[in-house]
Short mmCIF file of C-alpha atoms and ligand atoms in Angstrom, two decimals:
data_model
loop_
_atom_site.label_atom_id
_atom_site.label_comp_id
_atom_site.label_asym_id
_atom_site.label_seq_id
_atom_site.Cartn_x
_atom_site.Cartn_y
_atom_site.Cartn_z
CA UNK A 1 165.29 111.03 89.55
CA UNK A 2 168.47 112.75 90.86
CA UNK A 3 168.34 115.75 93.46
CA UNK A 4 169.94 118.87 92.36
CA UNK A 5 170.61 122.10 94.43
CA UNK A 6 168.79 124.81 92.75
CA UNK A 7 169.54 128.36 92.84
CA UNK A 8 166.47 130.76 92.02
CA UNK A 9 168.31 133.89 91.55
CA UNK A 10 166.43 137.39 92.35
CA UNK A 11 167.01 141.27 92.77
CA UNK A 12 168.43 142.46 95.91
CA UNK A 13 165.25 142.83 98.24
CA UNK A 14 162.54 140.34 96.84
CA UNK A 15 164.39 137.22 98.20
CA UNK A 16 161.69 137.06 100.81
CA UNK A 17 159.33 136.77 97.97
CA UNK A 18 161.07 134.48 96.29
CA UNK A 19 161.17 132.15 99.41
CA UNK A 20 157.07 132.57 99.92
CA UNK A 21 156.64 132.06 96.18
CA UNK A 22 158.61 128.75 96.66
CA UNK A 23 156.78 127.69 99.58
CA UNK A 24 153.77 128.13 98.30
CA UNK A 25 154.68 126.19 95.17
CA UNK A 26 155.71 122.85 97.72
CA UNK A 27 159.31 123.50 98.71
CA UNK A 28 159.57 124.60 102.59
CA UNK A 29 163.35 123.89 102.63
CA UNK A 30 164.72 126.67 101.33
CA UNK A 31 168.21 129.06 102.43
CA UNK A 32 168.70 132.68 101.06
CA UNK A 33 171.83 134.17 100.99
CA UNK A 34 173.11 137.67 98.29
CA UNK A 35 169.55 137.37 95.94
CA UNK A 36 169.51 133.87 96.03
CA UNK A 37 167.24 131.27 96.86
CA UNK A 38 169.33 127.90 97.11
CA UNK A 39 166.42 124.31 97.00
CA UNK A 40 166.48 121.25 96.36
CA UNK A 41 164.91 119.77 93.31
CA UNK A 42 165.02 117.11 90.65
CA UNK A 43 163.99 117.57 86.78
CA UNK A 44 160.59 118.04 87.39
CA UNK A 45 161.16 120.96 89.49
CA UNK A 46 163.03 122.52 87.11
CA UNK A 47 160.29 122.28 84.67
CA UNK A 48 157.78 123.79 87.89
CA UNK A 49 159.76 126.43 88.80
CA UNK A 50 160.74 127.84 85.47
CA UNK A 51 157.23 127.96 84.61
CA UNK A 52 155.98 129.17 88.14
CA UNK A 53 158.44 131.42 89.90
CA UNK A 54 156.98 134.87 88.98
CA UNK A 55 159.69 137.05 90.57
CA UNK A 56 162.82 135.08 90.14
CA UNK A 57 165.39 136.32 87.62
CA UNK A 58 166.55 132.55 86.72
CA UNK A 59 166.91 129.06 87.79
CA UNK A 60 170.28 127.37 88.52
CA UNK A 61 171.60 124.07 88.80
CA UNK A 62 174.67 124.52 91.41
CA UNK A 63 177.57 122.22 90.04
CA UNK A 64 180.01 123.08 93.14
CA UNK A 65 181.39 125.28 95.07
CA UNK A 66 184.79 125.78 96.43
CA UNK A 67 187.59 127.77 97.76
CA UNK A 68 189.57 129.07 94.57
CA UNK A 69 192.44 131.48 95.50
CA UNK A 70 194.32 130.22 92.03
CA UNK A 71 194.01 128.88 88.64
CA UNK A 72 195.56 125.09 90.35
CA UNK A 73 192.73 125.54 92.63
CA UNK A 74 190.29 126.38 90.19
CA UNK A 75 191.52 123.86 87.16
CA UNK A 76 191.46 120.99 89.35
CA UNK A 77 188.84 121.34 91.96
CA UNK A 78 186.41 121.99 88.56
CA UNK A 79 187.83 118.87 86.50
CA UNK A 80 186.84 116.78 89.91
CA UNK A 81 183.11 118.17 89.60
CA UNK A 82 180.81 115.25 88.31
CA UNK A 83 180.18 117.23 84.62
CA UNK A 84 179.21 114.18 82.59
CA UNK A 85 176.18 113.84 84.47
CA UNK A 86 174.65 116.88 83.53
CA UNK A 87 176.40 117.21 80.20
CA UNK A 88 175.91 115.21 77.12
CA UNK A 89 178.73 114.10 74.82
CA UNK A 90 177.76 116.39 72.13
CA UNK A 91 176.75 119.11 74.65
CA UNK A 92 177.55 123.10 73.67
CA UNK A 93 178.88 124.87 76.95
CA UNK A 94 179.40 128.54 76.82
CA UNK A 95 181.16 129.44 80.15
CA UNK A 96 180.67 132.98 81.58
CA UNK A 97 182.40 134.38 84.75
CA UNK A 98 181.93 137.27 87.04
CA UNK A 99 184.47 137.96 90.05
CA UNK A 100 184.09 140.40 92.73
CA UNK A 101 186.92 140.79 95.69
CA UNK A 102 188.88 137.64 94.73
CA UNK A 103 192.51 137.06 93.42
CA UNK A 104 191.54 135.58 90.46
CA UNK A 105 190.26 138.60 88.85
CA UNK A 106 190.86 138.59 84.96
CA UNK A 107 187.55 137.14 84.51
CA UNK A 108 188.59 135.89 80.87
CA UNK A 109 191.11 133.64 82.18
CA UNK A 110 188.75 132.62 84.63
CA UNK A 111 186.27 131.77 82.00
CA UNK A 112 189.10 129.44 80.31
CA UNK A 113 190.52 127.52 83.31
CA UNK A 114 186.68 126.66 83.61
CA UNK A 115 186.28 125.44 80.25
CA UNK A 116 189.57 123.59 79.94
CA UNK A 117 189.07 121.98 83.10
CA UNK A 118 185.66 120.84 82.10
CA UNK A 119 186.22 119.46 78.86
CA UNK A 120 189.52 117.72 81.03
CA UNK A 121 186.94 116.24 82.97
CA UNK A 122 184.44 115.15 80.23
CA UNK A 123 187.35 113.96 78.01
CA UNK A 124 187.99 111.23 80.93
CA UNK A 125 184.63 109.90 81.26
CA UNK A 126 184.05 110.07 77.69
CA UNK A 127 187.23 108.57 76.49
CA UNK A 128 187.27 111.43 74.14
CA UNK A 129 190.17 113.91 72.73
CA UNK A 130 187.52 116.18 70.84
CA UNK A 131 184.26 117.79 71.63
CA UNK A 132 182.49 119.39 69.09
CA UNK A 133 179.50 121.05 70.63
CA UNK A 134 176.76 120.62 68.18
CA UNK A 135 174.06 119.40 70.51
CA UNK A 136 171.79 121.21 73.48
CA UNK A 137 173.20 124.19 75.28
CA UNK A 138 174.31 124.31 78.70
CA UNK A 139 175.33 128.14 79.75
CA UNK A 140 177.71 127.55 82.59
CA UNK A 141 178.23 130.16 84.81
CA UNK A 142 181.56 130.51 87.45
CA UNK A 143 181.16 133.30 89.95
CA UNK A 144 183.88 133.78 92.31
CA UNK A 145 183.09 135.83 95.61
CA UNK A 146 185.78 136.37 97.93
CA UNK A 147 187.98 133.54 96.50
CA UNK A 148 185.17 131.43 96.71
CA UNK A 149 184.29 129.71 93.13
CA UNK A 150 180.50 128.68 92.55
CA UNK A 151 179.59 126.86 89.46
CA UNK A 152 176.44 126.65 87.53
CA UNK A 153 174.25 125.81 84.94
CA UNK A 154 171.53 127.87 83.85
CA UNK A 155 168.46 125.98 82.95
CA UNK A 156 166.25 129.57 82.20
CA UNK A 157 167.69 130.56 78.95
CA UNK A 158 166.42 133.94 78.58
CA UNK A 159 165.62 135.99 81.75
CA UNK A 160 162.10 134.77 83.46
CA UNK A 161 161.02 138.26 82.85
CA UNK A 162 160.86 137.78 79.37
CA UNK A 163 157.32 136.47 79.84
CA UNK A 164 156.99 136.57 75.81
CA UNK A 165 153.90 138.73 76.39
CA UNK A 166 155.52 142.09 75.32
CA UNK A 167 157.23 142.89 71.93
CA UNK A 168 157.80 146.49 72.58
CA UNK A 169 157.73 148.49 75.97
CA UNK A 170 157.49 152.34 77.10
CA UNK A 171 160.45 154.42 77.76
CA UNK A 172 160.85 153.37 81.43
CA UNK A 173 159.02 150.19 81.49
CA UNK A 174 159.12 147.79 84.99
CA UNK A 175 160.42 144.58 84.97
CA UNK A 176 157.75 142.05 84.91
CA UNK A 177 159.35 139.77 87.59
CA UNK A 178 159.65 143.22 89.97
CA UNK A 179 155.91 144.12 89.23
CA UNK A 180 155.10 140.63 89.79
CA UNK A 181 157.48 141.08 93.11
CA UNK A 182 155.39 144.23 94.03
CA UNK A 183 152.41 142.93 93.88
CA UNK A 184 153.10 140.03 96.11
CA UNK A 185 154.25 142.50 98.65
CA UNK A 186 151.53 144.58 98.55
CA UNK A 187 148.22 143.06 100.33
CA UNK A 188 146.44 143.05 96.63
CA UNK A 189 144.25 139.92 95.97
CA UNK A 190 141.47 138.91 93.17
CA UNK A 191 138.39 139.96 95.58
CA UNK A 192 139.51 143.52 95.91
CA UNK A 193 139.85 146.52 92.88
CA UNK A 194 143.51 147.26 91.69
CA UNK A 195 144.60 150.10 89.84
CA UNK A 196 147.21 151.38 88.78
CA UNK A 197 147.00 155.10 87.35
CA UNK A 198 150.39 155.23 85.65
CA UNK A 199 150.34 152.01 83.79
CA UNK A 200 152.78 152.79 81.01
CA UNK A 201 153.65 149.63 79.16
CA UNK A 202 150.99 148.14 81.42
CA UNK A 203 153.31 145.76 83.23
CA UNK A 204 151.89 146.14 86.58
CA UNK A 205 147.85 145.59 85.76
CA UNK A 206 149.39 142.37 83.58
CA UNK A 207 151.10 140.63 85.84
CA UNK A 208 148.12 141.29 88.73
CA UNK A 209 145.79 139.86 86.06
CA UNK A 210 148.25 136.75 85.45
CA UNK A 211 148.39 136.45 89.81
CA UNK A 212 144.77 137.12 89.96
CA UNK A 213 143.64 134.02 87.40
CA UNK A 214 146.56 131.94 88.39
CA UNK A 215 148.06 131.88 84.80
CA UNK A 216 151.80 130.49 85.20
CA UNK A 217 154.18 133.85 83.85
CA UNK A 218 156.24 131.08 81.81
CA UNK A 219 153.06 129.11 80.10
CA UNK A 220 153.90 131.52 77.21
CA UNK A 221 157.35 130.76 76.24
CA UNK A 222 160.10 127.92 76.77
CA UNK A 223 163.45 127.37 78.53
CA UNK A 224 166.65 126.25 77.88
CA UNK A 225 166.70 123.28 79.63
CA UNK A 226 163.70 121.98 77.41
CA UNK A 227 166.28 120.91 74.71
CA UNK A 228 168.29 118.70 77.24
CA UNK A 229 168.20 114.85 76.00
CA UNK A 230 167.91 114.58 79.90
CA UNK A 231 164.95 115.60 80.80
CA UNK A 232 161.77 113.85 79.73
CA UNK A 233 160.03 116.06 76.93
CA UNK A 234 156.49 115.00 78.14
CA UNK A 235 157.74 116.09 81.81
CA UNK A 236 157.00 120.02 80.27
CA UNK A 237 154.33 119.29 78.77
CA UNK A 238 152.66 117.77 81.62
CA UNK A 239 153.82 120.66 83.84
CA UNK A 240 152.57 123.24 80.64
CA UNK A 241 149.04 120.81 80.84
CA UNK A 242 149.01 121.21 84.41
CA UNK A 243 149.71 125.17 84.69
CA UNK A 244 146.81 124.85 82.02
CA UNK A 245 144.15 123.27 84.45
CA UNK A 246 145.05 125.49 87.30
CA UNK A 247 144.10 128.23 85.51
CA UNK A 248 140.99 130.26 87.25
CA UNK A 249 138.09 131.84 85.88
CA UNK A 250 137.47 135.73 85.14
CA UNK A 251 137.47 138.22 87.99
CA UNK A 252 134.78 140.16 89.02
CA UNK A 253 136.34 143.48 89.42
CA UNK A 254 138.31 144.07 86.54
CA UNK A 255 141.75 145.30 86.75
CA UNK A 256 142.13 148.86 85.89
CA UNK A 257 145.07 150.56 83.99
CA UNK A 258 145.70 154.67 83.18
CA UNK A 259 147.95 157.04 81.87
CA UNK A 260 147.80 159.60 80.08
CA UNK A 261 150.02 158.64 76.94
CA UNK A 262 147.93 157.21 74.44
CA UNK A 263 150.77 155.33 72.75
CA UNK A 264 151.21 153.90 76.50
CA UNK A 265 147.94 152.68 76.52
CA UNK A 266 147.59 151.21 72.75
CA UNK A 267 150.98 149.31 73.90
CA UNK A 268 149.45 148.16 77.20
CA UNK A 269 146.49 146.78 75.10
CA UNK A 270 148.39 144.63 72.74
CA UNK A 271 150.72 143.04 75.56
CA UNK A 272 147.53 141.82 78.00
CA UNK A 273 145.65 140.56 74.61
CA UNK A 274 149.48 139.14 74.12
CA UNK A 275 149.90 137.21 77.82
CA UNK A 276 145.76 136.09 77.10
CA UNK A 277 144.74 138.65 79.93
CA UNK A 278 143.03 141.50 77.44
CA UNK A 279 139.49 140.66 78.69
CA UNK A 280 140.38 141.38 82.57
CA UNK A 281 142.32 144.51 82.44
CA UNK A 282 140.63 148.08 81.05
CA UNK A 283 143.27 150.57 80.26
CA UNK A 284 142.12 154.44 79.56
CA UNK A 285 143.62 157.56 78.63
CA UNK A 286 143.28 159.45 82.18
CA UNK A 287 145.21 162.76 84.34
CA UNK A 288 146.18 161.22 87.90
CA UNK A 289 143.61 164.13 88.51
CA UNK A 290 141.04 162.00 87.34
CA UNK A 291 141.57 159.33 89.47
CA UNK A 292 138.68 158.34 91.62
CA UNK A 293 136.30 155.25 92.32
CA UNK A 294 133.12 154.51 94.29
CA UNK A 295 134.74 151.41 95.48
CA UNK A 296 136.41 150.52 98.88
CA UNK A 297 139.03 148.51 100.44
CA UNK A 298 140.88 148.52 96.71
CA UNK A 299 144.75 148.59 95.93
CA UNK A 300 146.90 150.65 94.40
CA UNK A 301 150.30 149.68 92.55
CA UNK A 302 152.31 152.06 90.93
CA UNK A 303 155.35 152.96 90.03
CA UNK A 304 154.96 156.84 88.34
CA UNK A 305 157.73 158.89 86.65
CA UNK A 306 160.53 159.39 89.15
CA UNK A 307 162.40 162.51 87.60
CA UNK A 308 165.57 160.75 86.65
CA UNK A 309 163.96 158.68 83.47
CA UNK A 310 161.34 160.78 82.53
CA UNK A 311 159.57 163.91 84.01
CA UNK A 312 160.78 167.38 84.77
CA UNK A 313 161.16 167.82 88.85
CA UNK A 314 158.41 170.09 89.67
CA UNK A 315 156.21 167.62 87.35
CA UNK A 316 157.34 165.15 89.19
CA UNK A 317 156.51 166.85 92.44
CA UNK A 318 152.98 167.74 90.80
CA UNK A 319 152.13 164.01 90.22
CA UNK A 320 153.41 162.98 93.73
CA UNK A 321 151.01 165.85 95.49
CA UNK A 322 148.15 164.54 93.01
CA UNK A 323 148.60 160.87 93.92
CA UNK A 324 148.37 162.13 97.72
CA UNK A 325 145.16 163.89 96.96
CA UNK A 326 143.98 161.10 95.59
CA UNK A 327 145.37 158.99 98.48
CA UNK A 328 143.25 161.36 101.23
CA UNK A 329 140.00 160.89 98.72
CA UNK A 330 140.22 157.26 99.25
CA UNK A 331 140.34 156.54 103.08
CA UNK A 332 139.99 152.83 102.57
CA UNK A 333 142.04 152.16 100.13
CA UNK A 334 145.82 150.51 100.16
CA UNK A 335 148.72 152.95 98.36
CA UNK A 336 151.65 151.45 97.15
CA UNK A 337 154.75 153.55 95.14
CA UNK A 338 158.08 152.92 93.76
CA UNK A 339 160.33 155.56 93.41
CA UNK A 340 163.60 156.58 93.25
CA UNK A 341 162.88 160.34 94.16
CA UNK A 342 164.05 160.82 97.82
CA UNK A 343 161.31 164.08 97.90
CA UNK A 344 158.34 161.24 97.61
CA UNK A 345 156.93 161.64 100.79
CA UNK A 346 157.23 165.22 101.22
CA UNK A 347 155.31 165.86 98.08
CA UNK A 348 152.60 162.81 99.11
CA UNK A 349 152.15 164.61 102.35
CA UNK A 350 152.92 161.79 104.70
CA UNK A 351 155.35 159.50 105.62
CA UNK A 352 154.99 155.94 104.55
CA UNK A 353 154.42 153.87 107.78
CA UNK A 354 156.30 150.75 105.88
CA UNK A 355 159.23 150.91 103.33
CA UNK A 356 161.42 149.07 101.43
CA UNK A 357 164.72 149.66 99.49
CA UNK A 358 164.68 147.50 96.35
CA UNK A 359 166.86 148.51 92.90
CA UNK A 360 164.74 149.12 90.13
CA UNK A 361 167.94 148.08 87.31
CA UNK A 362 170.71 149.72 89.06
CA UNK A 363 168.52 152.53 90.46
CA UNK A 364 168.04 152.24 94.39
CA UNK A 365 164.38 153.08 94.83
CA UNK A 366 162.13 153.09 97.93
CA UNK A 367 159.05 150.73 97.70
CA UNK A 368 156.42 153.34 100.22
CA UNK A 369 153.36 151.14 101.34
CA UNK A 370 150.84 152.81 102.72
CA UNK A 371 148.03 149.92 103.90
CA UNK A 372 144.33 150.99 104.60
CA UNK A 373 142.21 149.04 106.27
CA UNK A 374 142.13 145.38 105.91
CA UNK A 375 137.90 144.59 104.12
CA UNK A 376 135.88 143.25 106.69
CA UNK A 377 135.64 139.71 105.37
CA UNK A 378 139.24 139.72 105.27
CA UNK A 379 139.21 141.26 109.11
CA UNK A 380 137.27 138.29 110.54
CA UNK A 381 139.05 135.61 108.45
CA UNK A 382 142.42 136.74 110.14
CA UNK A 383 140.85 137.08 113.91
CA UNK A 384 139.46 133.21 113.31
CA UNK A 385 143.20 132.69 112.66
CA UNK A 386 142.80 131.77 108.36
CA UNK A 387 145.78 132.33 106.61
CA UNK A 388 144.83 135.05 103.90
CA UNK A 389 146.68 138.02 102.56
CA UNK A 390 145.11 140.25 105.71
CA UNK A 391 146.17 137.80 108.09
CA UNK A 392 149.78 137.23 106.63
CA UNK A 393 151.98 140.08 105.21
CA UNK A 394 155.73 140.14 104.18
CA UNK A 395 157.16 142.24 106.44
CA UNK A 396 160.26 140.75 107.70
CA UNK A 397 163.06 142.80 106.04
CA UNK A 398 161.19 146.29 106.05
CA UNK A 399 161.29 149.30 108.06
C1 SAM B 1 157.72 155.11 84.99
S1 SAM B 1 156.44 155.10 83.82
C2 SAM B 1 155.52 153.69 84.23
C3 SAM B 1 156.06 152.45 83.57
C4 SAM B 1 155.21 151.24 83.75
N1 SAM B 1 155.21 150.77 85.12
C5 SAM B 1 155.71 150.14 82.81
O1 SAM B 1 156.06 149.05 83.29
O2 SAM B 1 155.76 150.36 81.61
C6 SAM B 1 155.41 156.39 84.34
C7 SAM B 1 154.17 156.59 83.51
O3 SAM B 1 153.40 157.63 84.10
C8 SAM B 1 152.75 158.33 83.07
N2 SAM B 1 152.38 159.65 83.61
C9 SAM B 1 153.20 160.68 83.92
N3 SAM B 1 152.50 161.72 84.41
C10 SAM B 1 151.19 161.34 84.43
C11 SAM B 1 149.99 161.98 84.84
N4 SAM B 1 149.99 163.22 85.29
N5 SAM B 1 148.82 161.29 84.73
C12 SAM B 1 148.80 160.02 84.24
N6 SAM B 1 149.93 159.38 83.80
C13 SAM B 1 151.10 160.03 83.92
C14 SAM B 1 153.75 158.37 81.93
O4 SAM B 1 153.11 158.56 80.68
C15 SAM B 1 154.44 157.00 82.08
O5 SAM B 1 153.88 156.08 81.19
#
């Protein structure tokens, strides 16, 4: 099977959970560079990763790259690219561009040097005048960075957030591949209680409940790149049969979900029944007042109203001194919070001893982790030197 370089592309900050995600999934070799992950893979791992990679935006195939400071540059080092490999004679191929401090700049006429240049190149290996594009699609994608031209092919389709778990979400709803991003930064795993006590659209309690019983985020929808005459149909379905058998049992402490929106909580319902997870997560109507639990060592996620979206300031500031009370009520437990309000930990009543800027859309928020102490089982499993969530955290990039 050929080798491609892939390109799993990710929000500024959760590259470093991209790259674990990736390892864990098989491929050590991996270089990060501006919110992407460049591998190498062949078809196979495309089908993998697409169905796998729970915090990755999309997956690329990376046609070429090259120094572009003109449209001679650009026509003819694309027409040299090896195109007829990856595209069929009867293959659609929308090209999209995006330029940021580079000469070519009118990204329309960078879109058609792209396309002329490719069907210049297909034309010659095809023996063809005419290309009607009636068969599979093939989104290429030309991104020019400092002069520098990069050329693609998506093989996602639509974003790997779209999960196909949720038909409707809240007003200010997370992205599942940033909850899902969250989570894996966050010291959360099955054996310990998660909640998270402003659930909205439930995103967060899903995706822990997907992570918890190992249920691939894309066994419930398809890709692009499953229409390609290329790639061997039974390939996804033995990766789909696969993600199927790896698939673990119920947890024992089920995940736990509140806010105090019923409508929030009727949606949160129908998406976990949705992504097959409705028997491990119980949502309720509840205050952040309410919040407390007999348990120890247990997580929480959340990501409550920030003031900008939704929620008057001193609200705001109400919820954040809440979720501290709650915080000091539960000495053992882990706190984690995104936000966008610089006032968080004022209002919390302490400073986070770990942070992290990540954008939540185009909103720069601060990801405050406040870890308690690590459960005792998962204490002496890190002093005998295992390799478990206590003995291992993601801290490279944080302050
Ligand atoms: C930013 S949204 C959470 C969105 C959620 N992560 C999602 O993906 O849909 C904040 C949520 O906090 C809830 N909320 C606000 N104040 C609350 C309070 N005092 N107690 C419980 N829930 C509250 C709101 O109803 C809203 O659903």
């Amino acid at each position: 099977m050929p080798r491609f370089e892939l390109i799993a592309t990710t929000t500024f900050g959760l590259e470093s959970v991209v790259t674990r995600e990736l390892e864990r999934l098989g491929y050590a070799d991996t270089r990060t560079l501006d919110g992407k992950v460049h591998f190498a893979g062949d078809e196979r791992d495309i089908a993998r990763c697409n169905m796998w990679l729970r915090s990755a935006d999309r997956l690329l195939i990376k046609v070429g790259e090259f120094h572009a400071p003109d449209f001679g540059a650009l026509f003819d080092k694309t027409v040299d690219l090896p195109w007829s490999d990856l595209l069929p004679v009867d293959a659609t191929f929308p090209v999209a561009g995006r330029s940021v401090q580079s000469r070519l700049h009118a990204v329309p006429a960078v879109q058609g040097c792209v396309k002329k240049a490719i069907v210049e190149s297909l034309k010659k290996k095809y023996n063809r005048f005419r290309f009607d594009e009636t068969g599979a699609e093939f989104a290429v994608e030309v991104s020019l960075l400092r002069d520098v031209a990069t050329l693609t092919i998506d093989t996602s389709g639509d974003g790997l957030h779209k999960r196909g778990y949720r038909e409707f979400a809240g007003p200010a709803p997370l992205r599942e591949t940033m909850a899902a991003g969250l989570l894996q930064l966050s010291y959360w795993n099955r054996d310990r209680q998660f909640i998270d006590p402003f659930c909205g659209s439930g995103t967060l309690p899903i995706e822990a409940a997907l992570i918890g019983r190992n249920i691939a985020p894309g066994s419930g929808r398809s890709f692009i790149a499953e229409d390609w005459p290329w790639i061997d149909r039974k390939m996804w379905k033995d990766v789909r049969t696969e993600a199927k058998d790896l698939r673990q049992p119920r947890m024992s402490e089920p995940i736990l979900g509140f806010d105090h929106d019923p409508a929030a909580i009727r949606l949160s319902e129908k998406s976990a029944a949705e992504a097959g997870v409705g028997g491990d997560i119980q949502f309720r109507i509840q205050e952040i007042s309410e919040l407390k639990s007999s348990r120890e060592y247990g997580v929480v996620v959340c990501n409550p109203p920030y003031g900008e979206r939704m929620g008057a300031p001193e609200e705001v500031e109400a919820v954040y001194r809440e979720l501290g009370r709650v915080c000091d009520s539960l000495p053992t437990w882990s706190f984690y919070v995104i936000t966008s309000n610089t006032w968080f930990e004022k209002h919390f009543g302490r400073r986070a001893p770990r942070r992290r800027k990540l954008y939540n859309g185009r909103l720069e928020c601060q990801f405050y982790q406040y870890m308690g102490p690590a459960p005792p089982r998962e204490r002496s499993a890190a002093d005998s030197g295992a390799t478990g969530e206590a003995a291992a955290p993601n801290t490279a990039d944080e302050v």
